[in-house]
Short mmCIF file of C-alpha atoms in Angstrom, two decimals:
data_model
loop_
_atom_site.label_atom_id
_atom_site.label_comp_id
_atom_site.label_asym_id
_atom_site.label_seq_id
_atom_site.Cartn_x
_atom_site.Cartn_y
_atom_site.Cartn_z
CA MET A 225 55.59 67.58 95.99
CA ARG A 226 54.84 67.20 99.66
CA ARG A 227 57.01 64.01 99.67
CA ARG A 228 59.86 65.56 97.96
CA ALA A 229 59.72 68.44 100.57
CA GLY A 230 59.71 65.93 103.29
CA LEU A 231 62.73 64.09 102.26
CA ALA A 232 64.65 67.07 101.54
CA ALA A 233 63.89 68.33 105.24
CA LEU A 234 64.98 65.08 106.59
CA ALA A 235 68.16 65.25 104.65
CA LEU A 236 68.73 68.70 106.11
CA CYS A 237 67.95 67.72 109.62
CA ALA A 238 70.21 64.89 109.42
CA ALA A 239 72.95 66.74 107.99
CA ALA A 240 72.65 69.56 110.88
CA GLY A 241 71.79 66.77 113.64
CA CYS A 242 68.85 68.65 114.53
CA GLY A 243 66.31 67.30 117.21
CA THR A 244 66.18 64.12 119.14
CA THR A 245 65.72 62.02 115.80
CA ALA A 246 68.51 63.09 113.85
CA VAL A 247 69.61 60.02 111.35
CA ARG A 248 73.11 58.64 112.31
CA LEU A 249 75.36 57.82 109.75
CA ARG A 250 77.11 54.58 109.93
CA PRO A 251 80.81 55.07 110.56
CA ILE A 252 83.68 54.58 108.12
CA LEU A 253 84.93 50.96 109.15
CA ARG A 254 88.15 51.11 111.30
CA GLU A 255 90.24 49.04 108.76
CA PHE A 256 89.61 52.05 106.30
CA GLN A 257 90.82 54.53 108.43
CA ALA A 258 94.42 56.15 108.04
CA ALA A 259 96.45 55.90 110.81
CA ARG A 260 96.95 59.65 112.85
CA SER A 261 99.64 61.44 114.22
CA PRO A 262 101.45 61.89 116.65
CA ARG A 263 101.91 58.31 117.72
CA LYS A 264 105.07 56.21 118.43
CA ASP A 265 105.51 54.40 115.32
CA PHE A 266 105.78 55.16 111.76
CA ALA A 267 102.13 55.36 110.09
CA HIS A 268 101.45 52.24 107.84
CA PRO A 269 98.76 52.38 105.03
CA ALA A 270 95.12 51.51 105.75
CA TRP A 271 94.06 48.98 102.59
CA LEU A 272 91.26 50.75 100.96
CA ALA A 273 91.34 48.22 97.98
CA SER A 274 93.74 45.25 98.24
CA SER A 275 93.07 41.84 96.58
CA THR A 276 94.65 39.68 93.49
CA ALA A 277 93.14 42.14 91.22
CA ASP A 278 94.67 45.64 90.44
CA GLU A 279 93.06 48.50 92.12
CA LEU A 280 94.34 51.82 91.21
CA HIS A 281 93.37 55.73 90.73
CA GLY A 282 91.66 55.79 93.93
CA ARG A 283 89.49 59.02 94.79
CA LEU A 284 87.58 59.32 97.99
CA SER A 285 84.60 61.28 98.15
CA ARG A 286 84.48 64.45 100.69
CA ASP A 287 83.16 62.47 103.33
CA GLY A 288 85.67 59.80 103.16
CA ARG A 289 82.75 57.48 103.00
CA ARG A 290 83.00 56.61 99.19
CA LEU A 291 86.07 55.50 97.31
CA LEU A 292 85.92 55.88 93.29
CA TYR A 293 88.73 53.74 91.79
CA VAL A 294 89.14 51.40 88.58
CA SER A 295 89.80 47.52 89.17
CA ASN A 296 89.86 44.59 86.53
CA LEU A 297 88.10 42.30 89.39
CA LYS A 298 85.88 41.08 86.67
CA GLU A 299 88.71 41.07 84.14
CA GLY A 300 88.18 44.20 82.34
CA LEU A 301 89.13 47.49 83.76
CA ASP A 302 86.01 49.15 84.91
CA LEU A 303 85.16 52.19 87.36
CA TRP A 304 83.86 50.85 90.94
CA LEU A 305 82.77 52.23 93.86
CA LYS A 306 83.04 51.17 97.43
CA ASP A 307 81.13 51.97 100.49
CA LEU A 308 83.57 52.27 103.32
CA THR A 309 80.98 52.01 105.71
CA THR A 310 80.30 48.54 104.57
CA GLY A 311 82.99 47.45 102.53
CA VAL A 312 80.63 46.45 99.70
CA PRO A 313 81.95 47.46 96.27
CA ARG A 314 79.65 48.15 93.36
CA ARG A 315 80.68 48.29 89.57
CA LEU A 316 79.72 51.44 87.80
CA THR A 317 80.74 50.60 84.17
CA GLU A 318 80.92 47.17 82.51
CA HIS A 319 82.40 47.32 79.13
CA VAL A 320 84.80 44.79 77.28
CA ALA A 321 87.05 48.00 76.58
CA VAL A 322 89.30 50.05 79.28
CA ASP A 323 87.45 52.66 81.45
CA THR A 324 89.85 54.25 83.85
CA GLN A 325 91.30 57.53 85.37
CA PRO A 326 88.08 58.68 86.97
CA CYS A 327 87.54 61.92 88.99
CA TRP A 328 84.71 63.47 90.98
CA SER A 329 82.87 66.86 89.78
CA PRO A 330 82.90 69.44 92.77
CA ASP A 331 79.73 68.26 93.69
CA GLU A 332 80.47 64.73 93.50
CA ARG A 333 77.19 64.39 91.33
CA ARG A 334 79.29 63.47 88.04
CA ILE A 335 82.31 61.39 87.41
CA ALA A 336 84.61 62.14 84.49
CA PHE A 337 86.73 59.28 82.96
CA VAL A 338 88.73 58.07 80.14
CA SER A 339 87.12 55.03 78.00
CA MET A 340 88.92 53.24 75.02
CA ARG A 341 85.35 51.80 74.09
CA ASN A 342 84.98 53.90 70.84
CA ASP A 343 88.87 54.73 70.52
CA VAL A 344 92.09 52.69 71.51
CA LYS A 345 93.84 55.95 71.95
CA GLY A 346 90.97 57.07 74.42
CA ASP A 347 88.24 59.53 75.03
CA LEU A 348 86.82 61.60 77.95
CA PHE A 349 83.28 60.41 79.04
CA LEU A 350 80.87 62.04 81.51
CA LEU A 351 78.81 59.62 83.90
CA GLU A 352 75.85 61.26 85.64
CA GLY A 353 73.51 59.05 87.70
CA GLU A 354 72.61 56.42 84.70
CA THR A 355 73.80 58.76 81.89
CA LEU A 356 76.80 58.48 79.90
CA THR A 357 77.93 61.16 77.71
CA GLN A 358 80.89 60.97 75.51
CA LEU A 359 82.82 64.44 75.36
CA THR A 360 85.61 64.10 73.04
CA ASP A 361 86.05 62.24 69.78
CA ARG A 362 88.55 60.33 67.95
CA THR A 363 90.85 62.76 66.81
CA THR A 364 93.13 63.02 69.82
CA ALA A 365 94.33 60.73 72.48
CA ASP A 366 92.92 62.12 75.92
CA ALA A 367 93.51 61.53 79.15
CA TYR A 368 93.88 62.22 82.71
CA PRO A 369 90.64 64.57 83.30
CA ALA A 370 90.54 66.93 86.47
CA PHE A 371 87.42 69.21 86.89
CA SER A 372 88.01 72.75 87.42
CA SER A 373 87.07 74.12 90.83
CA ASP A 374 83.42 75.40 89.61
CA GLY A 375 82.77 72.07 87.98
CA ALA A 376 82.17 74.16 84.60
CA ALA A 377 85.09 72.62 82.73
CA LEU A 378 87.56 70.00 82.71
CA TYR A 379 91.43 69.97 82.36
CA PHE A 380 92.86 67.11 80.30
CA ALA A 381 95.87 65.93 78.66
CA SER A 382 95.49 65.57 74.55
CA GLY A 383 97.14 65.33 71.55
CA PRO A 384 98.35 62.96 68.67
CA GLU A 385 99.16 59.50 69.84
CA GLY A 386 102.50 59.81 72.05
CA GLN A 387 102.22 63.46 72.57
CA SER A 388 100.11 65.80 74.79
CA ARG A 389 99.21 69.16 76.13
CA ILE A 390 97.09 70.56 78.66
CA GLU A 391 93.95 71.54 77.40
CA ARG A 392 90.29 73.04 79.11
CA LEU A 393 87.25 71.65 77.79
CA ALA A 394 84.03 73.91 78.85
CA LEU A 395 81.09 71.37 79.79
CA GLY A 396 78.42 74.09 78.48
CA LYS A 397 76.95 74.26 75.07
CA GLY A 398 79.76 73.98 72.16
CA ARG A 399 81.96 72.47 74.50
CA GLU A 400 84.95 74.73 73.53
CA ARG A 401 88.49 73.27 73.91
CA THR A 402 91.35 75.77 74.85
CA PRO A 403 95.10 74.71 75.00
CA LEU A 404 97.01 75.92 77.92
CA SER A 405 100.48 74.42 77.74
CA GLY A 406 102.92 73.50 75.08
CA TRP A 407 103.67 69.97 74.00
CA GLY A 408 105.20 67.25 76.37
CA ALA A 409 102.49 68.15 79.28
CA THR A 410 100.22 65.89 80.75
CA HIS A 411 98.70 64.82 84.62
CA PRO A 412 97.05 68.52 85.18
CA ALA A 413 95.61 69.26 88.72
CA PRO A 414 94.06 72.62 89.16
CA SER A 415 94.11 74.57 92.45
CA PRO A 416 91.00 74.51 94.67
CA ASP A 417 90.80 78.41 94.25
CA GLY A 418 91.11 78.14 90.41
CA ARG A 419 94.60 80.29 90.09
CA TYR A 420 96.83 77.83 89.58
CA LEU A 421 97.41 74.38 87.22
CA ALA A 422 100.02 72.04 88.23
CA TYR A 423 100.99 69.28 85.50
CA THR A 424 103.91 67.07 84.65
CA GLN A 425 105.88 68.68 81.87
CA PHE A 426 108.51 66.58 79.93
CA ASP A 427 111.87 68.44 79.00
CA ASP A 428 113.66 68.20 75.65
CA GLU A 429 115.59 65.07 77.37
CA GLY A 430 112.46 63.38 78.24
CA ARG A 431 112.74 64.09 81.98
CA GLY A 432 109.36 64.43 84.02
CA ARG A 433 109.09 67.76 86.14
CA ILE A 434 106.72 69.29 87.98
CA ALA A 435 105.23 72.66 86.37
CA LEU A 436 102.84 75.24 87.68
CA GLN A 437 101.29 77.68 85.88
CA ARG A 438 99.27 80.84 86.85
CA LEU A 439 96.07 80.95 84.77
CA ALA A 440 95.60 84.57 85.08
CA ASP A 441 98.57 85.40 82.54
CA GLY A 442 99.87 81.98 81.66
CA ARG A 443 103.04 82.16 83.50
CA ILE A 444 105.20 78.96 84.18
CA ASP A 445 107.53 77.91 86.74
CA LEU A 446 109.17 74.82 87.13
CA LEU A 447 109.15 73.13 90.60
CA THR A 448 111.43 70.06 90.57
CA THR A 449 114.74 69.78 89.12
CA ALA A 450 115.74 67.49 86.25
CA ASP A 451 118.18 64.83 88.09
CA TYR A 452 115.07 62.87 89.00
CA HIS A 453 111.47 61.96 86.95
CA ALA A 454 108.77 63.49 88.54
CA GLY A 455 104.90 63.51 87.74
CA PHE A 456 101.22 63.21 88.94
CA PRO A 457 100.63 66.68 90.82
CA ALA A 458 97.67 67.02 93.24
CA PHE A 459 96.57 69.98 95.60
CA SER A 460 95.44 69.66 98.95
CA ALA A 461 91.73 70.20 99.43
CA ASP A 462 92.47 73.72 101.06
CA GLY A 463 95.00 74.47 98.36
CA LYS A 464 97.81 74.98 100.73
CA PHE A 465 100.00 72.07 99.71
CA LEU A 466 101.18 70.65 96.63
CA TYR A 467 101.62 66.51 96.53
CA TYR A 468 103.59 64.98 93.62
CA SER A 469 105.65 61.61 92.89
CA ARG A 470 109.29 61.59 92.65
CA PHE A 471 111.48 58.83 91.56
CA VAL A 472 114.60 59.48 93.67
CA GLN A 473 116.14 56.24 94.08
CA GLY A 474 119.41 55.08 92.44
CA SER A 475 121.54 57.54 90.58
CA PRO A 476 120.58 60.97 89.21
CA GLY A 477 120.13 61.08 85.49
CA GLN A 478 118.84 57.42 84.91
CA PRO A 479 116.28 56.72 82.18
CA LEU A 480 112.78 56.01 83.45
CA THR A 481 111.43 52.41 83.58
CA THR A 482 108.70 50.15 84.66
CA GLU A 483 110.74 49.09 87.81
CA ALA A 484 111.44 52.52 89.07
CA ILE A 485 110.19 53.09 92.58
CA ALA A 486 108.25 56.37 93.18
CA THR A 487 107.90 58.23 96.58
CA ILE A 488 105.07 60.90 97.33
CA PHE A 489 106.44 64.46 98.13
CA ARG A 490 104.50 67.53 99.97
CA ALA A 491 105.65 70.97 99.60
CA PRO A 492 103.77 74.19 100.97
CA LEU A 493 102.34 76.10 98.03
CA ALA A 494 103.49 79.58 99.57
CA ASP A 495 107.08 78.18 99.53
CA LEU A 496 106.97 76.94 96.27
CA LEU A 497 105.57 80.45 94.82
CA ALA A 498 108.32 82.10 96.99
CA ALA A 499 111.06 79.82 95.47
CA LYS A 500 113.86 81.65 93.16
CA ASP A 501 114.15 78.59 91.02
CA ALA A 502 113.37 74.56 90.54
CA ALA A 503 116.20 74.02 93.00
CA ALA A 504 115.03 75.97 95.90
CA ALA A 505 111.37 74.48 94.90
CA THR A 506 112.67 71.01 95.09
CA ALA A 507 114.34 71.69 98.60
CA ALA A 508 110.86 72.91 99.92
CA ALA A 509 109.08 69.63 99.40
CA LEU A 510 109.44 66.59 102.05
CA PRO A 511 109.02 63.11 101.12
CA LEU A 512 105.91 61.30 102.66
CA THR A 513 107.01 57.71 101.63
CA SER A 514 109.93 55.78 102.45
CA GLY A 515 110.22 54.26 98.73
CA SER A 516 110.17 50.83 100.34
CA THR A 517 107.26 50.47 97.78
CA THR A 518 106.41 52.61 94.75
CA ALA A 519 103.74 55.34 95.50
CA ILE A 520 101.65 57.02 92.72
CA PHE A 521 98.32 59.00 91.79
CA ALA A 522 98.40 60.82 95.11
CA HIS A 523 95.24 62.02 96.15
CA PRO A 524 94.83 64.14 99.30
CA SER A 525 91.63 64.45 101.02
CA ALA A 526 90.27 65.08 104.49
CA ALA A 527 90.63 61.58 105.49
CA GLY A 528 93.87 60.99 104.32
CA LEU A 529 96.18 60.38 101.24
CA VAL A 530 95.14 57.91 98.81
CA PHE A 531 98.04 56.61 96.47
CA THR A 532 98.52 53.64 94.21
CA THR A 533 101.20 51.10 94.87
CA GLN A 534 102.22 47.66 93.91
CA ARG A 535 102.17 44.33 96.38
CA ALA A 536 102.75 40.68 95.92
CA GLY A 537 102.33 41.27 92.02
CA SER A 538 99.12 43.41 91.94
CA LEU A 539 98.27 47.34 92.32
CA ASP A 540 96.46 48.29 95.51
CA LEU A 541 95.15 51.34 97.07
CA GLY A 542 96.55 52.56 100.42
CA LEU A 543 95.56 55.49 102.72
CA LEU A 544 98.40 57.48 104.94
CA PRO A 545 97.66 60.64 107.07
CA LEU A 546 98.10 63.53 105.37
CA GLU A 547 101.46 63.83 107.03
CA GLY A 548 102.66 60.96 105.56
CA MET A 549 104.73 57.96 107.38
CA VAL A 550 106.64 59.84 109.84
CA PRO A 551 105.28 60.57 113.13
CA ALA A 552 105.34 64.22 114.96
CA LEU A 553 107.23 63.76 118.15
CA GLY A 554 108.17 65.78 120.85
CA SER A 555 112.30 65.89 120.11
CA ALA A 556 114.94 65.08 117.61
CA ARG A 557 116.31 62.60 119.87
CA GLU A 558 112.82 60.54 120.15
CA LEU A 559 112.48 60.64 116.22
CA LEU A 560 116.23 59.62 115.75
CA ALA A 561 115.80 56.67 118.08
CA LEU A 562 112.31 55.90 116.23
CA ALA A 563 114.26 56.16 112.85
CA ARG A 564 116.68 53.48 114.04
CA GLU A 565 114.41 50.83 114.92
CA GLN A 566 113.07 50.58 111.68
CA GLU A 567 113.78 47.36 109.81
CA ASP A 568 113.62 48.71 106.18
CA PRO A 569 116.56 50.80 105.25
CA ARG A 570 114.32 53.07 103.17
CA ASP A 571 111.80 53.53 106.31
CA GLN A 572 115.25 54.11 108.18
CA LEU A 573 116.28 56.90 105.69
CA LEU A 574 112.98 58.52 105.60
CA GLY A 575 113.01 59.34 109.04
CA LEU A 576 116.48 60.31 109.33
CA ARG A 577 115.74 63.03 106.64
CA TYR A 578 113.31 64.34 108.93
CA VAL A 579 115.90 64.25 111.94
CA ALA A 580 118.79 66.06 109.76
CA GLY A 581 116.15 68.95 109.12
CA LEU A 582 115.77 69.65 112.53
CA GLY A 583 119.64 70.48 113.59
CA GLY A 584 121.76 70.06 116.47
CA ALA A 585 123.74 66.73 117.35
CA GLU A 586 120.83 64.40 116.39
CA ALA A 587 121.27 66.06 112.74
CA ALA A 588 124.63 64.82 112.40
CA ALA A 589 124.13 61.22 113.64
CA ALA A 590 121.42 61.36 111.41
CA ARG A 591 123.50 62.31 108.21
CA TYR A 592 126.10 59.99 109.12
CA ARG A 593 123.85 56.91 109.62
CA SER A 594 122.13 58.10 106.12
CA ALA A 595 125.35 57.97 104.31
CA GLU A 596 126.09 54.26 106.01
CA LEU A 597 122.98 53.27 104.63
CA LEU A 598 123.01 54.89 101.19
CA ARG A 599 126.50 53.10 100.66
CA GLU A 600 124.94 49.74 101.48
CA LEU A 601 122.09 50.58 98.88
CA GLU A 602 125.08 51.72 96.45
CA GLU A 603 123.73 55.12 95.96
CA TYR A 604 127.10 56.68 96.50
CA GLU A 605 126.02 60.11 95.07
CA LYS A 606 123.53 60.63 97.80
CA ALA A 607 125.90 59.38 100.53
CA ALA A 608 128.53 61.97 99.30
CA VAL A 609 126.02 64.74 99.61
CA GLU A 610 125.44 63.53 102.93
CA LEU A 611 128.98 63.11 104.15
CA ASP A 612 129.78 66.70 102.47
CA ALA A 613 127.16 68.53 104.70
CA LEU A 614 128.41 66.87 107.64
CA THR A 615 132.12 67.53 107.11
CA ALA A 616 130.66 71.36 106.17
CA GLY A 617 128.80 71.93 109.26
CA ALA A 618 129.62 73.06 112.70
CA GLU A 619 127.90 70.47 114.86
CA GLY A 620 129.45 67.10 113.44
CA GLY A 621 132.06 67.01 116.23
CA GLU A 622 133.87 63.74 116.22
CA LEU A 623 131.67 62.46 113.19
CA ARG A 624 133.39 64.99 110.91
CA GLU A 625 136.68 63.28 110.85
CA LEU A 626 134.92 60.05 110.10
CA ALA A 627 133.18 61.52 107.66
CA ARG A 628 136.10 62.70 105.76
CA ILE A 629 137.46 59.57 105.64
CA ASP A 630 134.33 57.74 104.31
CA ARG A 631 134.05 60.20 101.67
CA VAL A 632 137.33 59.22 100.10
CA MET A 633 136.34 55.65 100.59
CA ILE A 634 133.09 56.40 98.44
CA ASP A 635 135.07 56.91 95.32
CA VAL A 636 136.80 53.61 95.70
CA GLN A 637 133.61 51.91 96.35
CA ARG A 638 131.86 53.58 93.23
CA ARG A 639 134.46 52.22 91.21
CA ARG A 640 134.53 48.50 92.69
CA THR A 641 130.60 48.71 91.86
CA GLN A 642 131.15 49.84 88.35
CA GLU A 643 133.78 46.99 87.50
CA ARG A 644 131.48 44.60 89.03
CA GLN A 645 128.39 45.57 86.99
CA GLY A 646 130.88 45.70 83.68
#
């Protein structure tokens, strides 16, 4: 008992930094730290896990020192834990079946995840130390667990194969399951204060949209419009922002494919709650990534924004500042110049969108350049939106007349592209 008390005192002293003999924790390796804004260039990801294997579903611990993720480094998909102060990974599960979609409990002593070891549809499991507990049975396909803010329950997607709804699973005695949503819902994300639940809701046409449910009375609001698919919501640690992925490349209304590119967006929760409809809520969100590569499974933490992307034929885990790729600069002119310097047209478009939101003469120049880039990318509907905004605005100047001419040419370009594509 005396030894335990001594260890506890040492741990408390180390956390508080008391005395002259305080234990100094090893720093996180620089290669695993996100670039911080403001800076004079776009932020590029720090790669937390990047190899010829697939790494996905990254979750950082609160102190940013441990990365929980999934990898097939040893052939099958298993759970791994990487110490970011040393760069050394450790395998947590080892099974021929798939183990995936892990999440920390609020106290970070337990890990919930999905395993197919007893059911190819997927069941929920709980890992606590060396103890593994199966939480659900074979009757349903269960996926995407997320702990409630108090750690007393799990939210997850469940249903017959090919269909799901959001349920709440109490982790106490009896493990009561409570349905919370209608069918077609997945990717649950509870808010840190326990008041809201965000998730992906598929509409009657199979379009994924972000839904926000108030748990006190069940009220549901849609936060994205149906023109582009959206999914994978996540709250910031303080609950002030909602992050999600949206597949906004190409023409609106297109079916979702495995080649589709996702962009991570962020919106203040207060603005989403005040929005009068889905269109206003969609407009409240700003893109954080450019769409030069896909970005899904966003996980915001104090250390930055973890996401999964595809590079060189495999999945990797990147880390960006919570504010995304675009730095906070002193003026719209500086940001416009920096956006124009970007070689990738998608990166340019990202910076130009931020400039357009600032107003003034630089905003008009940003819209016109955006329209040019979008025409080159054959995204004519978006180019038309930029040109229409430019011709309707009061700050377009001589660009307003050029925009009117370009607006007429877009229809010609669109017809030629359609003819070329058959």
